[in-house]
mmCIF file with all atom_site columns, C-alpha atoms in Angstrom:
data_model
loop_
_atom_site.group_PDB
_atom_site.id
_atom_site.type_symbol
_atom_site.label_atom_id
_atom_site.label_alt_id
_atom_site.label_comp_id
_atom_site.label_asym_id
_atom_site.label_entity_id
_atom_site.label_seq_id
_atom_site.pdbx_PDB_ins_code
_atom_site.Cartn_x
_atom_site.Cartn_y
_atom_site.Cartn_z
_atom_site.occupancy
_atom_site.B_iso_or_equiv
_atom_site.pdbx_formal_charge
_atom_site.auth_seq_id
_atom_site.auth_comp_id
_atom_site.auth_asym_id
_atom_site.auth_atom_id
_atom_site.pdbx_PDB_model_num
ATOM 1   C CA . UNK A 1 1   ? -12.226 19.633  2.335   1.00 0.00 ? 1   UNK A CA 1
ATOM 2   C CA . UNK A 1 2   ? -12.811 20.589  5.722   1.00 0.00 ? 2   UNK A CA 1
ATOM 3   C CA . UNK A 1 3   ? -10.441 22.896  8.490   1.00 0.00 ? 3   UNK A CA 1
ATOM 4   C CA . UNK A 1 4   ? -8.886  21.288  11.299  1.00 0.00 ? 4   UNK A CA 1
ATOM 5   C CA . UNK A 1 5   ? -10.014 24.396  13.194  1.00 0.00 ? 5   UNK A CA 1
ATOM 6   C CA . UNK A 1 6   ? -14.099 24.209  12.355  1.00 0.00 ? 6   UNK A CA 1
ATOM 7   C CA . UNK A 1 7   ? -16.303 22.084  10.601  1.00 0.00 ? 7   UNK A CA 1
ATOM 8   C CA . UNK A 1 8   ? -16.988 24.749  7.999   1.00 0.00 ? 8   UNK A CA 1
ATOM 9   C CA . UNK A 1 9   ? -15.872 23.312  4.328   1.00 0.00 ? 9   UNK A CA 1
ATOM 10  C CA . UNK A 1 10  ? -13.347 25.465  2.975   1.00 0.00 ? 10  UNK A CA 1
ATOM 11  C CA . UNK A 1 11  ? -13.120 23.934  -0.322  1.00 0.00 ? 11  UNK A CA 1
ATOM 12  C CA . UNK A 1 12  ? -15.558 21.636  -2.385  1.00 0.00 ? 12  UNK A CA 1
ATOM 13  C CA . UNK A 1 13  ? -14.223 19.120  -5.128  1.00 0.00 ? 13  UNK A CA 1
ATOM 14  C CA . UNK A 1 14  ? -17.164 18.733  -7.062  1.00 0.00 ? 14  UNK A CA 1
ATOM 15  C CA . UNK A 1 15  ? -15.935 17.700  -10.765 1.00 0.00 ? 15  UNK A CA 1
ATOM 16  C CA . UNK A 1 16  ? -16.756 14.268  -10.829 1.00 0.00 ? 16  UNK A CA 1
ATOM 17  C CA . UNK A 1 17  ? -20.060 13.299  -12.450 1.00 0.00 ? 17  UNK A CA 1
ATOM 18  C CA . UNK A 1 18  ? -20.525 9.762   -11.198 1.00 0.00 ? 18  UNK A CA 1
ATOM 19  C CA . UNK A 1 19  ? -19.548 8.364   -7.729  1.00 0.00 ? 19  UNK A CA 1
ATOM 20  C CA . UNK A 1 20  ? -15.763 8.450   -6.761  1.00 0.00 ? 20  UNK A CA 1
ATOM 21  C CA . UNK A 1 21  ? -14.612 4.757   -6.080  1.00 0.00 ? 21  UNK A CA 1
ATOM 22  C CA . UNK A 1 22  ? -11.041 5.063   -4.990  1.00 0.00 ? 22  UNK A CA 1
ATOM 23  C CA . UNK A 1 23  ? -9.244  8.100   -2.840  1.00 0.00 ? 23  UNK A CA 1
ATOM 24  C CA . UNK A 1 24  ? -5.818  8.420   -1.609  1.00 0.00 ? 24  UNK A CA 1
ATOM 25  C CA . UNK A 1 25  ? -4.753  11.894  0.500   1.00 0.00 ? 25  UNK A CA 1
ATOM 26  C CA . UNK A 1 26  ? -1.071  12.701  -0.022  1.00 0.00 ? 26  UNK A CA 1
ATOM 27  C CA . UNK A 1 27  ? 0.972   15.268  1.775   1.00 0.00 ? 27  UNK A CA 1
ATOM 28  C CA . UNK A 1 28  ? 0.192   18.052  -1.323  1.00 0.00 ? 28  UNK A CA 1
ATOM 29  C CA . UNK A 1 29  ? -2.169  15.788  -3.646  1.00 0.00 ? 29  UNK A CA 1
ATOM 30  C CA . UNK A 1 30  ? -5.672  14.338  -3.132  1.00 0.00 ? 30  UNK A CA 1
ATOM 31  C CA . UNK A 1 31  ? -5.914  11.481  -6.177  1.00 0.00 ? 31  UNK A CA 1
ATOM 32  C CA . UNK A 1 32  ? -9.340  9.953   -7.184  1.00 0.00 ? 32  UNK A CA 1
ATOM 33  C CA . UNK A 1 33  ? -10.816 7.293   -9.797  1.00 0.00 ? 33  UNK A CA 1
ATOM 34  C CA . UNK A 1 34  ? -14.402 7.779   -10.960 1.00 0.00 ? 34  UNK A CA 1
ATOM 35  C CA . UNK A 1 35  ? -17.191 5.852   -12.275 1.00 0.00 ? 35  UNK A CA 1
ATOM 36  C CA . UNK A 1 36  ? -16.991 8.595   -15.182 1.00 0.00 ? 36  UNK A CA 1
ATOM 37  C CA . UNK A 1 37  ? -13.745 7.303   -16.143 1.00 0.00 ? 37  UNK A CA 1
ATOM 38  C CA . UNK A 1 38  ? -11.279 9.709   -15.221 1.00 0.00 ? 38  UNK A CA 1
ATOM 39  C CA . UNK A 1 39  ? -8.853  9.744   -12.543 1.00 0.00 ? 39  UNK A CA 1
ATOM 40  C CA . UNK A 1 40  ? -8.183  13.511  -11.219 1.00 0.00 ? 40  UNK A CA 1
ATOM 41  C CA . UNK A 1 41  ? -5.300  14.747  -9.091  1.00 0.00 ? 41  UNK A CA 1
ATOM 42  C CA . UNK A 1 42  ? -5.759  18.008  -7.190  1.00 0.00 ? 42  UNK A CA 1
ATOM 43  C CA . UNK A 1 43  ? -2.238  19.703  -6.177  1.00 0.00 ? 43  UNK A CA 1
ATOM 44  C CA . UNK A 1 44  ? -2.945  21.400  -3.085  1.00 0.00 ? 44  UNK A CA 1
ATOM 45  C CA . UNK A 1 45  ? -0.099  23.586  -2.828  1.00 0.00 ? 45  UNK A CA 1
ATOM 46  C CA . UNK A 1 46  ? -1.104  25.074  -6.504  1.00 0.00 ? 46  UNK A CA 1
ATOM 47  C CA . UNK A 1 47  ? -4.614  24.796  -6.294  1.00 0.00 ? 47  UNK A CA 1
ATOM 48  C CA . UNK A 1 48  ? -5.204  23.313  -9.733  1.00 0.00 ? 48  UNK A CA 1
ATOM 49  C CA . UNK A 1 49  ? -6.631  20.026  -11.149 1.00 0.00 ? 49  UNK A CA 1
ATOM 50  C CA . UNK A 1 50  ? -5.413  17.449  -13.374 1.00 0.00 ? 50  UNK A CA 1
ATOM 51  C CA . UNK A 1 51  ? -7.937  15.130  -15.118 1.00 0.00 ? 51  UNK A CA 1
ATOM 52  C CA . UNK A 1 52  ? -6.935  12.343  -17.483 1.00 0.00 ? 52  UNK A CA 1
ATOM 53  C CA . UNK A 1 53  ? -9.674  10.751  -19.142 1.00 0.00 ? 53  UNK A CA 1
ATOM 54  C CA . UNK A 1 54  ? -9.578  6.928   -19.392 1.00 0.00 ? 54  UNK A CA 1
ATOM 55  C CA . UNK A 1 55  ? -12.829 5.936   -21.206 1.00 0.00 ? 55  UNK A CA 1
ATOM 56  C CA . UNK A 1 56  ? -13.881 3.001   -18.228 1.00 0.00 ? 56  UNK A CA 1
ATOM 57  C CA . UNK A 1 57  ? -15.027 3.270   -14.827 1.00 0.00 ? 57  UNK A CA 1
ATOM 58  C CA . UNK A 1 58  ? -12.009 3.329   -12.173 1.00 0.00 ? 58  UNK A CA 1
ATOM 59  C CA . UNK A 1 59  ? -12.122 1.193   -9.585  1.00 0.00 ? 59  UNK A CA 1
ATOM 60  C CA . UNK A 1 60  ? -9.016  1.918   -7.719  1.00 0.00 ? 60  UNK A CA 1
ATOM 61  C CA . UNK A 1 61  ? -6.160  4.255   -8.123  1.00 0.00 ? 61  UNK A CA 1
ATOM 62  C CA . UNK A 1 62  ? -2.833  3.678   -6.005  1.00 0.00 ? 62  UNK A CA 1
ATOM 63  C CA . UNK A 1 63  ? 0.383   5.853   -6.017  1.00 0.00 ? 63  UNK A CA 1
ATOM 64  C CA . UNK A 1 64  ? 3.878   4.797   -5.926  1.00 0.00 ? 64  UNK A CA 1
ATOM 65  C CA . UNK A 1 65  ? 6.028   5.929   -3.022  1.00 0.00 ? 65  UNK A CA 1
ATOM 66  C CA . UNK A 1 66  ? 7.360   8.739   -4.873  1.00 0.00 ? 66  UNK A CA 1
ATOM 67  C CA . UNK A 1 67  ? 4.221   10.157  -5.874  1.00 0.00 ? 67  UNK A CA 1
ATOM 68  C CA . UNK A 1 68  ? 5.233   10.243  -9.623  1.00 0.00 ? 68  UNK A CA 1
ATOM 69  C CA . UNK A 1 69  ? 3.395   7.047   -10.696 1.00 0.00 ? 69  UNK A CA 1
ATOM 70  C CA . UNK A 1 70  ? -0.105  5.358   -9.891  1.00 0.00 ? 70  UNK A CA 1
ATOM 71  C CA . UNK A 1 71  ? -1.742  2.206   -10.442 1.00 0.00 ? 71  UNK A CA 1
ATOM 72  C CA . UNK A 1 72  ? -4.858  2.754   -12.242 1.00 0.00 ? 72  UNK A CA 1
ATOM 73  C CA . UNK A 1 73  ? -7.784  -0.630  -12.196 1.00 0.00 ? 73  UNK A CA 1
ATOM 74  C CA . UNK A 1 74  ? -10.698 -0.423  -14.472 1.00 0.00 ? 74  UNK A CA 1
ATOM 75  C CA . UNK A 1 75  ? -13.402 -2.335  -15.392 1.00 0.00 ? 75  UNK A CA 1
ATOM 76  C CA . UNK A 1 76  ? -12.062 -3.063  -18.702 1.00 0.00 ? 76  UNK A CA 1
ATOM 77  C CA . UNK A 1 77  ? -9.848  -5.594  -17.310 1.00 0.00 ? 77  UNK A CA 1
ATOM 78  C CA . UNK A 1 78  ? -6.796  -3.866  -17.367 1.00 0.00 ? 78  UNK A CA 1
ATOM 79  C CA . UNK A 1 79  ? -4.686  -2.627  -14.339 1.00 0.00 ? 79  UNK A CA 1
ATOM 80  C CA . UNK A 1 80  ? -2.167  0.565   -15.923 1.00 0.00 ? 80  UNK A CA 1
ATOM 81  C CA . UNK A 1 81  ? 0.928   2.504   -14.674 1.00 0.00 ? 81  UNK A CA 1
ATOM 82  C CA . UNK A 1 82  ? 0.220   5.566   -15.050 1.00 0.00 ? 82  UNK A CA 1
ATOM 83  C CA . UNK A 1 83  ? 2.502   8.920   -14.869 1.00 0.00 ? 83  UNK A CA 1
ATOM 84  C CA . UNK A 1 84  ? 0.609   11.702  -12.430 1.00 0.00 ? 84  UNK A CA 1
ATOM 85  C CA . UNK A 1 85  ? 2.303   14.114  -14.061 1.00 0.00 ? 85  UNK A CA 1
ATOM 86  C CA . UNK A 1 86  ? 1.811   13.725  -17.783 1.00 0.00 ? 86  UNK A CA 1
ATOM 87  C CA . UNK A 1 87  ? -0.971  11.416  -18.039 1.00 0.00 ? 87  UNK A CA 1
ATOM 88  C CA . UNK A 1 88  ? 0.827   8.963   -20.226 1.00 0.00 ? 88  UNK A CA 1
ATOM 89  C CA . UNK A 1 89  ? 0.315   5.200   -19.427 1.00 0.00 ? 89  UNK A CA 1
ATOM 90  C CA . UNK A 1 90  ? 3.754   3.840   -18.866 1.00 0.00 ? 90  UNK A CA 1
ATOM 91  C CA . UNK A 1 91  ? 2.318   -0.014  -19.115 1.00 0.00 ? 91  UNK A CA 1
ATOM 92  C CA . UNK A 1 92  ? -0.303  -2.263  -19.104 1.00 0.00 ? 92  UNK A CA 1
ATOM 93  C CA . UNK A 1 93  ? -1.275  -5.168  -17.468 1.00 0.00 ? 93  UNK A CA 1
ATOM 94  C CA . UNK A 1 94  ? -3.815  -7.629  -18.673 1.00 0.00 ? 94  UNK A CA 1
ATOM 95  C CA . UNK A 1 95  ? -5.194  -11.030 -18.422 1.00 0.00 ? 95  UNK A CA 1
ATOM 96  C CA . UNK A 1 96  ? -7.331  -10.966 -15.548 1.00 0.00 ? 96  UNK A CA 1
ATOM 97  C CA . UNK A 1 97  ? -11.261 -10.188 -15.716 1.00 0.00 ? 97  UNK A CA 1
ATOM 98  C CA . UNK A 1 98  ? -12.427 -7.295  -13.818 1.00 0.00 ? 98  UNK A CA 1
ATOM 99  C CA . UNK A 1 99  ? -15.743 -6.138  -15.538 1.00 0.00 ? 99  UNK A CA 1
ATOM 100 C CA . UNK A 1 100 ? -18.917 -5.807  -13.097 1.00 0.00 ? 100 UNK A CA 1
ATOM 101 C CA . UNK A 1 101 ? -16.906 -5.967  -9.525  1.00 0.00 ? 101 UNK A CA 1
ATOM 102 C CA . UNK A 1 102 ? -14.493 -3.406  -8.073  1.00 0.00 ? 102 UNK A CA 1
ATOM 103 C CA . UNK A 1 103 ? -11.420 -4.463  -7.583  1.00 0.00 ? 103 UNK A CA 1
ATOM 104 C CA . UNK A 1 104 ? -8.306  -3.265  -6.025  1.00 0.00 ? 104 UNK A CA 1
ATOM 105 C CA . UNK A 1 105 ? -4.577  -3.769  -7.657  1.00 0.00 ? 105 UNK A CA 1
ATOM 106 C CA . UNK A 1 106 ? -1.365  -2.908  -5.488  1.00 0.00 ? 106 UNK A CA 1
ATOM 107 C CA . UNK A 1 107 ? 2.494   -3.287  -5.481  1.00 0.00 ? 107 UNK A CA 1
ATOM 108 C CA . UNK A 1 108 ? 3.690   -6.158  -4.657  1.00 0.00 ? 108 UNK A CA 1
ATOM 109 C CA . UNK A 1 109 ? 7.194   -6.136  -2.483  1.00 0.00 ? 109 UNK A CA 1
ATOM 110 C CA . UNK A 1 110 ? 9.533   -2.855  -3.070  1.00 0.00 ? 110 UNK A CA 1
ATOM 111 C CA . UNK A 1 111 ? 6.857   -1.726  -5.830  1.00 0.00 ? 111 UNK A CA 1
ATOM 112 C CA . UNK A 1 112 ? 8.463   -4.492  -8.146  1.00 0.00 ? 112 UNK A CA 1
ATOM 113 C CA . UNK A 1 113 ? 5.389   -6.092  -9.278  1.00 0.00 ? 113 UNK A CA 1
ATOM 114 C CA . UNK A 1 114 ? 1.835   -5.390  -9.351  1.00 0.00 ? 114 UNK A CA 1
ATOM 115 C CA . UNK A 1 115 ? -0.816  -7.883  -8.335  1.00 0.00 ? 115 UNK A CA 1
ATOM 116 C CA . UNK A 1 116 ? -5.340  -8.111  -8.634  1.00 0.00 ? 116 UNK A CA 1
ATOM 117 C CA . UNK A 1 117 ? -7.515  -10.353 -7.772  1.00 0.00 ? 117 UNK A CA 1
ATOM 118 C CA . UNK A 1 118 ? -9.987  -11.144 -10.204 1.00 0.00 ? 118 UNK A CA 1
ATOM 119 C CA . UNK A 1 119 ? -13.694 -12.308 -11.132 1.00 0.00 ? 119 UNK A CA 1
ATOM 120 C CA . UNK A 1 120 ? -12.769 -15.435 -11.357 1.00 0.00 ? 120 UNK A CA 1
ATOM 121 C CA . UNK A 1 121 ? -11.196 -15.750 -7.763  1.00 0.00 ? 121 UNK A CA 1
ATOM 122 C CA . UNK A 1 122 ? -7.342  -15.592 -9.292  1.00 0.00 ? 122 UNK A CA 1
ATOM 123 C CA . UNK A 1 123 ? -5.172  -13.672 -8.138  1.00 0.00 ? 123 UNK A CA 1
ATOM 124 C CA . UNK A 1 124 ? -2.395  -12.047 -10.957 1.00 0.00 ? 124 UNK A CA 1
ATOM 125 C CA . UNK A 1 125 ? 1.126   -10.666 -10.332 1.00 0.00 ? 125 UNK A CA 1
ATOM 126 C CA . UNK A 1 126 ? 2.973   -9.287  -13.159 1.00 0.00 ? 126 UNK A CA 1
ATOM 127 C CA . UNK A 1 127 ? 6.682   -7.415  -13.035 1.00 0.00 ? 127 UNK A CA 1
ATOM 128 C CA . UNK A 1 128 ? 5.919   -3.617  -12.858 1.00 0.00 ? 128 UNK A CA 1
ATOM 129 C CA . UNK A 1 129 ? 8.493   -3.191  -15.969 1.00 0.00 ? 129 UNK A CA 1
ATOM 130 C CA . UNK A 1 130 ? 8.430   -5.987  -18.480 1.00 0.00 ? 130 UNK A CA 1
ATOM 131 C CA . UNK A 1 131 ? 4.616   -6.532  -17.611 1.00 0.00 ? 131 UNK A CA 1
ATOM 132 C CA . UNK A 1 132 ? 4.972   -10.797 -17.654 1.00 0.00 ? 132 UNK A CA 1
ATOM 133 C CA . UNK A 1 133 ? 2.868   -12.423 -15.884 1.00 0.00 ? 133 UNK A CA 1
ATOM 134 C CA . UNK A 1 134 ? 4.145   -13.953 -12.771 1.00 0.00 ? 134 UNK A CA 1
ATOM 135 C CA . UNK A 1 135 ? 4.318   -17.611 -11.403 1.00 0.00 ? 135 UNK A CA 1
ATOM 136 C CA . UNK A 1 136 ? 1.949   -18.430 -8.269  1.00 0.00 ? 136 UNK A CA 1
ATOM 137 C CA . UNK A 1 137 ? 3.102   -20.451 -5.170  1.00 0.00 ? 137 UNK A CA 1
ATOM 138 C CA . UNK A 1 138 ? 0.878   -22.592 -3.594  1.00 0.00 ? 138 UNK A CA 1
ATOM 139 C CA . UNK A 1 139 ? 1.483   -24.635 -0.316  1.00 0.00 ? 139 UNK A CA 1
ATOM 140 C CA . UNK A 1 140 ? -1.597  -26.850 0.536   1.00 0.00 ? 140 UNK A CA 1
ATOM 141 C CA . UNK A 1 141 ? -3.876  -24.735 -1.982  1.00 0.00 ? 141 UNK A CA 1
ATOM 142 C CA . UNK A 1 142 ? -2.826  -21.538 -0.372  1.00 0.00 ? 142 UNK A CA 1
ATOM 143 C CA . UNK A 1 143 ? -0.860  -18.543 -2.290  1.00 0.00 ? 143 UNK A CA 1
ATOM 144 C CA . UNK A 1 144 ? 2.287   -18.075 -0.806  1.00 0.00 ? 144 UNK A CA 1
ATOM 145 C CA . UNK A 1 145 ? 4.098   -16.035 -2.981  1.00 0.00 ? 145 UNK A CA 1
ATOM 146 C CA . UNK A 1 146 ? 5.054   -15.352 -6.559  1.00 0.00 ? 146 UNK A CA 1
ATOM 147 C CA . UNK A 1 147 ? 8.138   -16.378 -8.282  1.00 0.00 ? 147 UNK A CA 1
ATOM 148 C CA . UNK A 1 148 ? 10.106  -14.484 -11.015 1.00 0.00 ? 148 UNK A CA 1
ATOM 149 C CA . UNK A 1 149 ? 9.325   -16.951 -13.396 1.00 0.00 ? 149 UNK A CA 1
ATOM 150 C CA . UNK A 1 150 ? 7.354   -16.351 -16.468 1.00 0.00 ? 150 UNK A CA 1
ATOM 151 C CA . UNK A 1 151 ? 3.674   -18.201 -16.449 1.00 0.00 ? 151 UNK A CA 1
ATOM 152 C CA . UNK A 1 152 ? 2.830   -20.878 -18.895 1.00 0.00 ? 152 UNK A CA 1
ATOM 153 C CA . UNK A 1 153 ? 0.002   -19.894 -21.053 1.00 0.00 ? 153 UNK A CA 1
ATOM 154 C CA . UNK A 1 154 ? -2.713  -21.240 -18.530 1.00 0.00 ? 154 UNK A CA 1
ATOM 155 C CA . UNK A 1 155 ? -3.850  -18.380 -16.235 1.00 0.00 ? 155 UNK A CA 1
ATOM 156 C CA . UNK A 1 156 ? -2.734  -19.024 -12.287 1.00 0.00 ? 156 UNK A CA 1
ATOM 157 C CA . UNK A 1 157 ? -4.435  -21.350 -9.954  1.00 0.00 ? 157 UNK A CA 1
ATOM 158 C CA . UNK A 1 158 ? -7.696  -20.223 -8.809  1.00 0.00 ? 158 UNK A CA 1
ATOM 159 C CA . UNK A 1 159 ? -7.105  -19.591 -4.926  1.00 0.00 ? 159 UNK A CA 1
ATOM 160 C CA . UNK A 1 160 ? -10.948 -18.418 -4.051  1.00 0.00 ? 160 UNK A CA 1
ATOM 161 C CA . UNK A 1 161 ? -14.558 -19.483 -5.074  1.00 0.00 ? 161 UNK A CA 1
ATOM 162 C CA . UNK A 1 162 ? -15.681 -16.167 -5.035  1.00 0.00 ? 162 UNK A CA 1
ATOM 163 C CA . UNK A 1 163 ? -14.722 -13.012 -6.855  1.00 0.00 ? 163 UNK A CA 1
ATOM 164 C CA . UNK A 1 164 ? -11.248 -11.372 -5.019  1.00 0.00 ? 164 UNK A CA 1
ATOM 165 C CA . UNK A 1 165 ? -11.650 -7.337  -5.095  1.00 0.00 ? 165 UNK A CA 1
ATOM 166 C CA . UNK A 1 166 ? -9.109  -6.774  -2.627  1.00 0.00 ? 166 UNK A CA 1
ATOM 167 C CA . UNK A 1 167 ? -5.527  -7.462  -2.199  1.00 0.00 ? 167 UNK A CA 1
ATOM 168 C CA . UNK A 1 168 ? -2.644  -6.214  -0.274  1.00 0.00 ? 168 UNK A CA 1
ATOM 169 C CA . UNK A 1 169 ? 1.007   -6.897  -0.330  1.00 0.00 ? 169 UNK A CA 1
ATOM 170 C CA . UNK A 1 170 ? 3.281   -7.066  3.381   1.00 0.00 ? 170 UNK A CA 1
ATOM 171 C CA . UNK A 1 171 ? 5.244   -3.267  2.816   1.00 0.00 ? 171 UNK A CA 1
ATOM 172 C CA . UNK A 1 172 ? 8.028   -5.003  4.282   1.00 0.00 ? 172 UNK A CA 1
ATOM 173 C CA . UNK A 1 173 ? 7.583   -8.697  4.346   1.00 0.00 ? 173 UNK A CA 1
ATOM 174 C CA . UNK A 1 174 ? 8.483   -10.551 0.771   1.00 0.00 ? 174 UNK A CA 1
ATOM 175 C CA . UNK A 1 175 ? 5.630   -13.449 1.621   1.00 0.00 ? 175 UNK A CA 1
ATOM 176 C CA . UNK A 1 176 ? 2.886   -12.054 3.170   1.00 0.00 ? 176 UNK A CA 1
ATOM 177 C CA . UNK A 1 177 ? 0.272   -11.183 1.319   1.00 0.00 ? 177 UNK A CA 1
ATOM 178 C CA . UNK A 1 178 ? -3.746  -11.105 1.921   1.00 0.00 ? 178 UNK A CA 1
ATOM 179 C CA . UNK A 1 179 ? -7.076  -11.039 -0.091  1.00 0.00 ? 179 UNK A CA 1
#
């Protein structure tokens, strides 16, 4: 971390031992996910470190608004909620298949679902609380949005040819959505 004032470091985070994939500054937290498998969350204000082990590199860590919560994606192929401040996963999403690329899960609209793309050029949306799997959209082969309904046992139309590692939902706009 460097001052505002010089380009002197005036504090090194140094406990990761593999290559952080995923960052996210808050106003009193600095959150990462790790290669190593853990995510870490350094409270500014108290200067101390909180490092919850997950056993599978991290590819992307997102928090809620709040701060309280984060989306954690590994390359197990599982996407978890995650509480900051006990380390307990609150649910799990699965279905998808992210094991060699890195890819990015968000919120979907009013942090009511979450949503990844996948290996397999799908893209997933599941209700943050009862973790079902969402219904896709389409409108001439393009995703347009997802629908509260729960998915038939088939997994959702494949929307790319290529693997999707990033996705991000409109923070205001119900249908918009890119990848």
């Amino acid at each position: 971390l460097f001052s505002s004032q010089s380009r002197q470091p005036i504090q090194t985070l140094d406990d990761a031992r593999d290559a952080i994939q995923s960052l996210y500054v808050g106003n009193t937290y600095i959150l990462t996910g790790s290669v190593d498998g853990h995510i870490r969350t350094y409270d500014l204000r108290m200067g101390e470190l909180r490092a919850d082990y997950l056993g599978h590199p991290v590819t992307s860590v997102l928090p809620t608004q709040d701060g309280s919560t984060a989306l954690v994606t590994t390359l197990d192929s599982h996407v978890r909620l995650m509480d900051l401040q006990t380390g307990a996963m609150l649910n799990d999403f699965v279905s998808h298949r992210t094991e060699e690329y890195r890819c990015r899960s968000c919120f979907g609209h009013a942090e009511a679902s979450v949503i990844c793309g996948d290996e397999d050029g799908r893209i997933w949306a599941w209700d943050l609380v009862d973790v079902r799997s969402l219904r896709a959209l389409l409108f001439d082969g393009v995703l347009t949005r997802f629908q509260a309904k729960p998915l038939p046992p088939a997994p959702p139309p494949k929307v790319h040819d290529k693997v999707i590692t990033w996705v991000e939902h409109h923070p205001s706009d119900s249908s918009e959505m890119i990848s």
